[in-house]
Short mmCIF file of C-alpha atoms and ligand atoms in Angstrom, two decimals:
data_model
loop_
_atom_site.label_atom_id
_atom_site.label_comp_id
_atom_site.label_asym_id
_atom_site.label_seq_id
_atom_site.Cartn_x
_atom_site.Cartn_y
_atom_site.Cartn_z
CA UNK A 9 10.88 -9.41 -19.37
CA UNK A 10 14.49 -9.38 -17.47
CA UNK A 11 14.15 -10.49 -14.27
CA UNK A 12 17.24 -9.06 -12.41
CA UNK A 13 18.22 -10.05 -8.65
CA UNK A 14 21.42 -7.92 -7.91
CA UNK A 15 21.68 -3.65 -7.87
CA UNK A 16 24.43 -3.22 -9.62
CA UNK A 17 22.57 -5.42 -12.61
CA UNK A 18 19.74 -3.31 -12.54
CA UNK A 19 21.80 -0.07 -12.45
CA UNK A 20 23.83 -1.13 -15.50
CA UNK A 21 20.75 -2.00 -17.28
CA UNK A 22 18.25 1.08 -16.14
CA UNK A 23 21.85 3.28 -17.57
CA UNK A 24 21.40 1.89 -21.21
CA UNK A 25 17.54 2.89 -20.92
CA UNK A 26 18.29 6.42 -19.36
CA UNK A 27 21.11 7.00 -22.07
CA UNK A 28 18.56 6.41 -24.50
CA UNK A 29 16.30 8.86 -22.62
CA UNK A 30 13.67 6.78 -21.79
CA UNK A 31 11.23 7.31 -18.78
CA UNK A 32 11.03 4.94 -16.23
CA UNK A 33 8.26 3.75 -13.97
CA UNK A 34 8.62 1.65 -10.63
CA UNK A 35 5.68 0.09 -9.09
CA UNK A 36 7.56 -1.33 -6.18
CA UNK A 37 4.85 -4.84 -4.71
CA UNK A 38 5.48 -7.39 -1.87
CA UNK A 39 4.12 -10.15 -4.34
CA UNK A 40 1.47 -12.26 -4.05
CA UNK A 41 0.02 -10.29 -6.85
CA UNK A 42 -3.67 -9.71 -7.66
CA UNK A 43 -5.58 -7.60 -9.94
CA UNK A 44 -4.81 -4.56 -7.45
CA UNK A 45 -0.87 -4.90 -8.32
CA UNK A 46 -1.69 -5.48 -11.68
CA UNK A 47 -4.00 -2.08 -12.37
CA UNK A 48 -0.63 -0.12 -10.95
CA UNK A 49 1.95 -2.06 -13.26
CA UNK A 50 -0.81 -0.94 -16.19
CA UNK A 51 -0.53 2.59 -14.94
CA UNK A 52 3.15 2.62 -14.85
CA UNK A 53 3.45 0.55 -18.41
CA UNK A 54 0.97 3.88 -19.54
CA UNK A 55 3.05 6.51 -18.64
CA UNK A 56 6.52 5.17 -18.97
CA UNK A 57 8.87 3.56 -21.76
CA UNK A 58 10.37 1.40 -19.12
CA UNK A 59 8.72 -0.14 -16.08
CA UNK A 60 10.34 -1.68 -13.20
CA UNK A 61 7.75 -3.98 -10.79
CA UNK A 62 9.92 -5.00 -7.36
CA UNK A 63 9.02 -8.27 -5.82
CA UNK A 64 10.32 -8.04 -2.39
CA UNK A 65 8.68 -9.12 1.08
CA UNK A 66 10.45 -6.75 3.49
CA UNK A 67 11.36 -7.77 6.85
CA UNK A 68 11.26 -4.65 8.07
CA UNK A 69 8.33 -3.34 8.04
CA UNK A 70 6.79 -6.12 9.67
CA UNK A 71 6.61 -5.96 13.44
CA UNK A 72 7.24 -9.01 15.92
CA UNK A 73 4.38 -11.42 15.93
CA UNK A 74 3.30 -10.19 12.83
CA UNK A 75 3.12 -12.51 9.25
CA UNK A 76 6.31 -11.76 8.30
CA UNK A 77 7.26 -15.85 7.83
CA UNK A 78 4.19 -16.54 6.44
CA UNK A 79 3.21 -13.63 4.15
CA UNK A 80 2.26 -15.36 0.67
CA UNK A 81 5.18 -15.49 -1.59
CA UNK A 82 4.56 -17.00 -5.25
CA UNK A 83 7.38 -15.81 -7.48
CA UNK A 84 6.47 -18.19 -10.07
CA UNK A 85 2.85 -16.94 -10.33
CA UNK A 86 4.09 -13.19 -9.82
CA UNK A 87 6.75 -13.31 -12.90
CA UNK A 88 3.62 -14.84 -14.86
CA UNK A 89 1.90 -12.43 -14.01
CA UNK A 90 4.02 -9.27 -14.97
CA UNK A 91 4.99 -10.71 -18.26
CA UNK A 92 1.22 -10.75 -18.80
CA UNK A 93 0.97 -6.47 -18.34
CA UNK A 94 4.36 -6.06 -20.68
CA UNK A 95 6.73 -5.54 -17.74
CA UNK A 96 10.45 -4.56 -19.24
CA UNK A 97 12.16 -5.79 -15.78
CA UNK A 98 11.21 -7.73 -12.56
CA UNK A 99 13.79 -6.89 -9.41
CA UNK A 100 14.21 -9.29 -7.17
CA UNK A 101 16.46 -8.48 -4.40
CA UNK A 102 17.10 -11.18 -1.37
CA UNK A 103 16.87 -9.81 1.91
CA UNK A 104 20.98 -9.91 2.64
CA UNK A 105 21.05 -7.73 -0.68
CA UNK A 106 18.46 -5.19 0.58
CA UNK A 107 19.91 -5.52 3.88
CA UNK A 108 23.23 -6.47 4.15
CA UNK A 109 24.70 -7.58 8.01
CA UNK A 110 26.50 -3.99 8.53
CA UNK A 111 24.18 -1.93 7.57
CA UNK A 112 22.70 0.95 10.16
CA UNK A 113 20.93 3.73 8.56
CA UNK A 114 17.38 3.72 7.51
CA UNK A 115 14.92 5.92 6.96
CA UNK A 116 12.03 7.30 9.47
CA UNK A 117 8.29 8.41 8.79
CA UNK A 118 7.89 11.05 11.38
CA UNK A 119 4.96 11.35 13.38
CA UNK A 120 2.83 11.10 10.10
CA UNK A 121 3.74 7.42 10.63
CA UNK A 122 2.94 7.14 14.50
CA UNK A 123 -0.83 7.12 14.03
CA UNK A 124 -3.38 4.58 13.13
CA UNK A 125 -1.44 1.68 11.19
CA UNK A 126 1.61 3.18 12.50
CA UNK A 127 0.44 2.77 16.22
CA UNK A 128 -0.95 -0.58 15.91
CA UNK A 129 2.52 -1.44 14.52
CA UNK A 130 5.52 0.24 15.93
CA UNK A 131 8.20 0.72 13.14
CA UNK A 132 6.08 -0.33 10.51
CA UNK A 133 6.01 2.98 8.23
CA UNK A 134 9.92 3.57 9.28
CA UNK A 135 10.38 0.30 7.50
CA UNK A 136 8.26 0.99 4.66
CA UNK A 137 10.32 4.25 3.90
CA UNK A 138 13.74 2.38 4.28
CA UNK A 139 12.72 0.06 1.54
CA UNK A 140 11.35 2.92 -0.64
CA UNK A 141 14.09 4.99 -0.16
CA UNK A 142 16.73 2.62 -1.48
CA UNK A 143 14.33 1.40 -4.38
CA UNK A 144 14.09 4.89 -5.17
CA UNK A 145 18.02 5.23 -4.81
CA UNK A 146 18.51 2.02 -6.83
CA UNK A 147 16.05 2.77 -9.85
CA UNK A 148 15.83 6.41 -9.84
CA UNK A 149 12.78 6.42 -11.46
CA UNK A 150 10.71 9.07 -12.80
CA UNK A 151 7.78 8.01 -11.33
CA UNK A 152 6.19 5.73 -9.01
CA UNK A 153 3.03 4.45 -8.57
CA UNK A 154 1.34 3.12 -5.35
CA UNK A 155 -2.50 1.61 -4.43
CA UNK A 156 -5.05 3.91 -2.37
CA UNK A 157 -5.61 1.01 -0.39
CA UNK A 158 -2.82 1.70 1.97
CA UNK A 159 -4.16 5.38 2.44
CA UNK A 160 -1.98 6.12 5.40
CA UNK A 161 1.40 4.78 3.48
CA UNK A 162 0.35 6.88 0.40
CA UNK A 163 0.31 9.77 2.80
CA UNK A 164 3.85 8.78 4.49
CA UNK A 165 5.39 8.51 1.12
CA UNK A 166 3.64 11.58 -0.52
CA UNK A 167 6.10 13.24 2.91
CA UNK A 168 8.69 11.25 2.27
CA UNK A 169 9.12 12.71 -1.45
CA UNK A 170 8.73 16.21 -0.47
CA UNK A 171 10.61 16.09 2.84
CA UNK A 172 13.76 14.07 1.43
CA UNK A 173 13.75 16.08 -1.88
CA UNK A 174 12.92 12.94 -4.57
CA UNK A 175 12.55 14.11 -8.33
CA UNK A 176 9.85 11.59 -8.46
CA UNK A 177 5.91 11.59 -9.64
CA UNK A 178 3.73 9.81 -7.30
CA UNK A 179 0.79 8.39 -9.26
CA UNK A 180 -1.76 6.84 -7.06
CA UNK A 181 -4.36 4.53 -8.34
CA UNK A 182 -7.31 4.06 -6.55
CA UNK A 183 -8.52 1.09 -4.10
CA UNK A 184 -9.84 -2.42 -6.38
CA UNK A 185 -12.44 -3.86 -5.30
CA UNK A 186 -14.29 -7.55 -5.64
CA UNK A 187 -17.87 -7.02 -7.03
CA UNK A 188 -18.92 -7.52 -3.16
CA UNK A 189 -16.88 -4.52 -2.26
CA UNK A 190 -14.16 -6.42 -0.42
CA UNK A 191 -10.86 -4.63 -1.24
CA UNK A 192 -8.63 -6.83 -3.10
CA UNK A 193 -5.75 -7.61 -0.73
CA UNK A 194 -2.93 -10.09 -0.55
CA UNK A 195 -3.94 -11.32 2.95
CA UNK A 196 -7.46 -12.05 1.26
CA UNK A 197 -6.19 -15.43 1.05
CA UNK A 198 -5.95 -16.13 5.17
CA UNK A 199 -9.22 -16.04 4.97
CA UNK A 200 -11.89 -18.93 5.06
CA UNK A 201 -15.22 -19.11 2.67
CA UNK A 202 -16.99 -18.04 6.51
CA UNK A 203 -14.27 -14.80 7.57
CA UNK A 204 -14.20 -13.46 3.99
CA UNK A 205 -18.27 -13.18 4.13
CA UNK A 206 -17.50 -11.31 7.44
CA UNK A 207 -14.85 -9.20 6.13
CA UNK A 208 -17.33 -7.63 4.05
CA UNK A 209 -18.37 -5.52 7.48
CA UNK A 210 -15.04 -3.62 6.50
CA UNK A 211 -16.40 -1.80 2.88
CA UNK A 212 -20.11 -2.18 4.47
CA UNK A 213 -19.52 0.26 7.24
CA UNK A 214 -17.44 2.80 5.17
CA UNK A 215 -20.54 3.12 2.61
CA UNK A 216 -22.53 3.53 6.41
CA UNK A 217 -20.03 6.22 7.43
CA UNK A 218 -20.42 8.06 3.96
CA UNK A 219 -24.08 7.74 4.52
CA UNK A 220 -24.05 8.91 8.46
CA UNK A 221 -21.82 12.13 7.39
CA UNK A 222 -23.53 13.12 4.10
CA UNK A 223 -26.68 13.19 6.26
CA UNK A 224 -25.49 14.72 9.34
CA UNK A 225 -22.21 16.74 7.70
CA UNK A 226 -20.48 15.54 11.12
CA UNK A 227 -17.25 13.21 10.89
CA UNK A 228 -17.98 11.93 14.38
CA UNK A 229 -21.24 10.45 13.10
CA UNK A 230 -19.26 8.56 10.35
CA UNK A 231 -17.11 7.40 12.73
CA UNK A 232 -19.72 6.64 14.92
CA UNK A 233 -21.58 4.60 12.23
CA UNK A 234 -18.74 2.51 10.91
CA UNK A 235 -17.64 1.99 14.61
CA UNK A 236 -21.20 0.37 15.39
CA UNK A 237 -21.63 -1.45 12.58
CA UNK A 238 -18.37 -3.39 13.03
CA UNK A 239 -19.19 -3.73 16.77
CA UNK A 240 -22.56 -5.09 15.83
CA UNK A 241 -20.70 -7.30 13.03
CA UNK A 242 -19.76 -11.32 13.63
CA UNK A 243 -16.08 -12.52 13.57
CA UNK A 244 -14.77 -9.14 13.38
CA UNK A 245 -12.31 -7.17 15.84
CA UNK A 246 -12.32 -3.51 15.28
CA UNK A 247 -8.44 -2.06 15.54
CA UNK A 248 -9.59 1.02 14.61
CA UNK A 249 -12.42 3.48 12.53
CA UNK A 250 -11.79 6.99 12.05
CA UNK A 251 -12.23 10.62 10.14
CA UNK A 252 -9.00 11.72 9.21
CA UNK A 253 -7.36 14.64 6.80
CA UNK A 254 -6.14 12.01 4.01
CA UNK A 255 -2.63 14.39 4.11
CA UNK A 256 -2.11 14.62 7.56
CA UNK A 257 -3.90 11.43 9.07
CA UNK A 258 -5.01 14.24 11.74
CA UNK A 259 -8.44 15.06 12.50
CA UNK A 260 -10.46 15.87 9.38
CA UNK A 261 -10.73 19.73 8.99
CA UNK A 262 -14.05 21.55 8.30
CA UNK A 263 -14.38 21.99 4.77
CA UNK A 264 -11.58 19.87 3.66
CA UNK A 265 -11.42 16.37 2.53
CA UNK A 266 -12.41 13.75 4.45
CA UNK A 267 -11.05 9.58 4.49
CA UNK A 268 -12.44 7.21 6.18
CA UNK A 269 -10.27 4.85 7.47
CA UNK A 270 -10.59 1.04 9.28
CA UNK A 271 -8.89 -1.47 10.37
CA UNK A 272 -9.87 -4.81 11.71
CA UNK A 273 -9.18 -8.87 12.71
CA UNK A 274 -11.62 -11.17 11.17
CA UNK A 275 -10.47 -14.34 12.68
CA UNK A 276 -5.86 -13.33 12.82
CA UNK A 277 -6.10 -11.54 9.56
CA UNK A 278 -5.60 -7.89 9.87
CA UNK A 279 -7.33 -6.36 7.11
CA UNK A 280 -7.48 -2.49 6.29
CA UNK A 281 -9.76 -0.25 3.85
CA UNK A 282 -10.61 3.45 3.27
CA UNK A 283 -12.89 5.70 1.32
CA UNK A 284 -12.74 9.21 0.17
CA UNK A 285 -15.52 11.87 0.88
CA UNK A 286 -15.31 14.27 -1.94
CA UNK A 287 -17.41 17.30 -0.62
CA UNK A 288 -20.12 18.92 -2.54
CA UNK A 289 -17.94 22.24 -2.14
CA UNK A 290 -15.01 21.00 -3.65
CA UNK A 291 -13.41 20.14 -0.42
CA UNK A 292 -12.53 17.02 -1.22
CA UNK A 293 -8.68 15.73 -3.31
O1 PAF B 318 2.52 -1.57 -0.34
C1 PAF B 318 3.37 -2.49 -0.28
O2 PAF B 318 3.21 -3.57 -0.83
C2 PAF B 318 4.67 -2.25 0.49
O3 PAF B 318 4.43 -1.52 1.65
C3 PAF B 318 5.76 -1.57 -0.37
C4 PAF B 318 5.36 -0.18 -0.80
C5 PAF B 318 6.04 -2.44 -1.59
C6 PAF B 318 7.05 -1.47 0.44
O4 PAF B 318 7.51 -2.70 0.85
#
């Protein structure tokens, strides 16, 4: 595995590849990988001759007062890691690289990234599409792949490729779970032996939301399920719980597909998760 830290490095050596007409894969991470990262980088390694992981924390698309300074960084562990799933190149970019003093343009998500995650944190999905857009730019790949757990990016990025004319594949692996049902996560490790127990309310009342709407066929009483059951749950904060069109991140439509969608603090972690209602009539992605 090359592990390259400058763009015009990469470039020259994703040229040889592309001269040679191989594919390439990007599965662009924050580090502080776990068996979530790991299942896309096996993806990517499945459908391409070359794959490209990114390690790369990005400022922006963390708001003020957020975990920014803190978020878990282990490059050692990460480049163990990717060797382990047969990664051809680790990029490692420092922030002044990505971001260099004069730079002004970036990139923004649109209303699509105003809502839920996007509300709670102003700029958040603007920055998320900066840093995808250059990666994008940088590696040209001809596919990337991204986790289900961050529904709401998956569904700013699926607009970002169509709107901003990319020639790339999205491939979208879905949400990995511990055998408890807590999504795997890197914030996972903020939490004590006591908050991680109550983090479980998060998975707990989206299988109580399922339940509520396959009985009742109503999104408000899946929202009204998961909503009580994290009220009713210790140690947790609800940000939000919701219904949603997993394309849109409006209002779930009758007859289409359905996501359920949460956020919450157990103790200062912010933790998300989601789950897709596949309708007996086909309605579902
Ligand atoms: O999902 C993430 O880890 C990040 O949002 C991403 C896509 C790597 C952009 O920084």
């Amino acid at each position: 595995m090359r592990v390259v830290r400058l763009v015009d490095e990469l470039r020259s050596v994703l040229d040889e590849h592309l001269t040679a007409g191989l594919s390439v894969g990007l599965v662009p991470t924050m580090g502080a990988l776990h068996a979530g990262h790991l299942s896309l980088v096996r993806r990517a390694r499945h459908a391409s001759d070359i794959v490209v992981v990114s390690v790369f924390v990005n400022p922006k698309q963390f708001g003020e007062g957020e975990d920014y300074e803190r978020y878990p960084r282990d490059t050692e562990g990460d480049l163990e890691l990717l060797e382990g799933e047969r990664t051809d190149i680790a990029f490692l970019p420092s922030v002044e690289h990505m971001y260099p003093p004069d730079a002004t343009v970036g990139v923004a998500a649109g209303s699509i990234g105003d809502r839920f995650e996007g509300a709670d944190r102003p700029g958040h999905f603007d920055g998320v599409c900066t840093v995808v857009t250059k990666l994008f730019n940088i590696v040209e790949p001809d596919l990337a792949v991204f986790g289900q757990k961050d529904a709401q990016q998956v569904a700013v990025l699926k607009r970002l490729v169509n709107d901003l004319d990319f020639a790339i594949g999205l491939d979208i692996a879905p949400i990995v779970r511990e055998p408890d049902g807590l999504a795997l996560s890197s914030r996972n490790v903020y939490l004590t032996l006591e908050q991680r127990e109550q983090a479980l309310a998060l998975s707990r009342s989206l299988e109580l939301g399922r339940d509520a709407f396959e009985r009742s066929g109503d999104p408000r009483e899946a929202e009204r399920a998961m909503s009580e059951h994290l009220q009713d749950a210790g140690g947790v904060e609800v940000a939000y719980t919701a219904a949603v069109d997993p394309n849109s991140f409006e209002a779930s439509q009758p007859g289409g597909p359905i996501l359920l969608i949460v956020a919450a603090y157990v103790g200062h972690t912010r933790l998300i998760d989601n789950l897709l209602i596949v309708r007996a009539n086909g309605g579902g992605d």
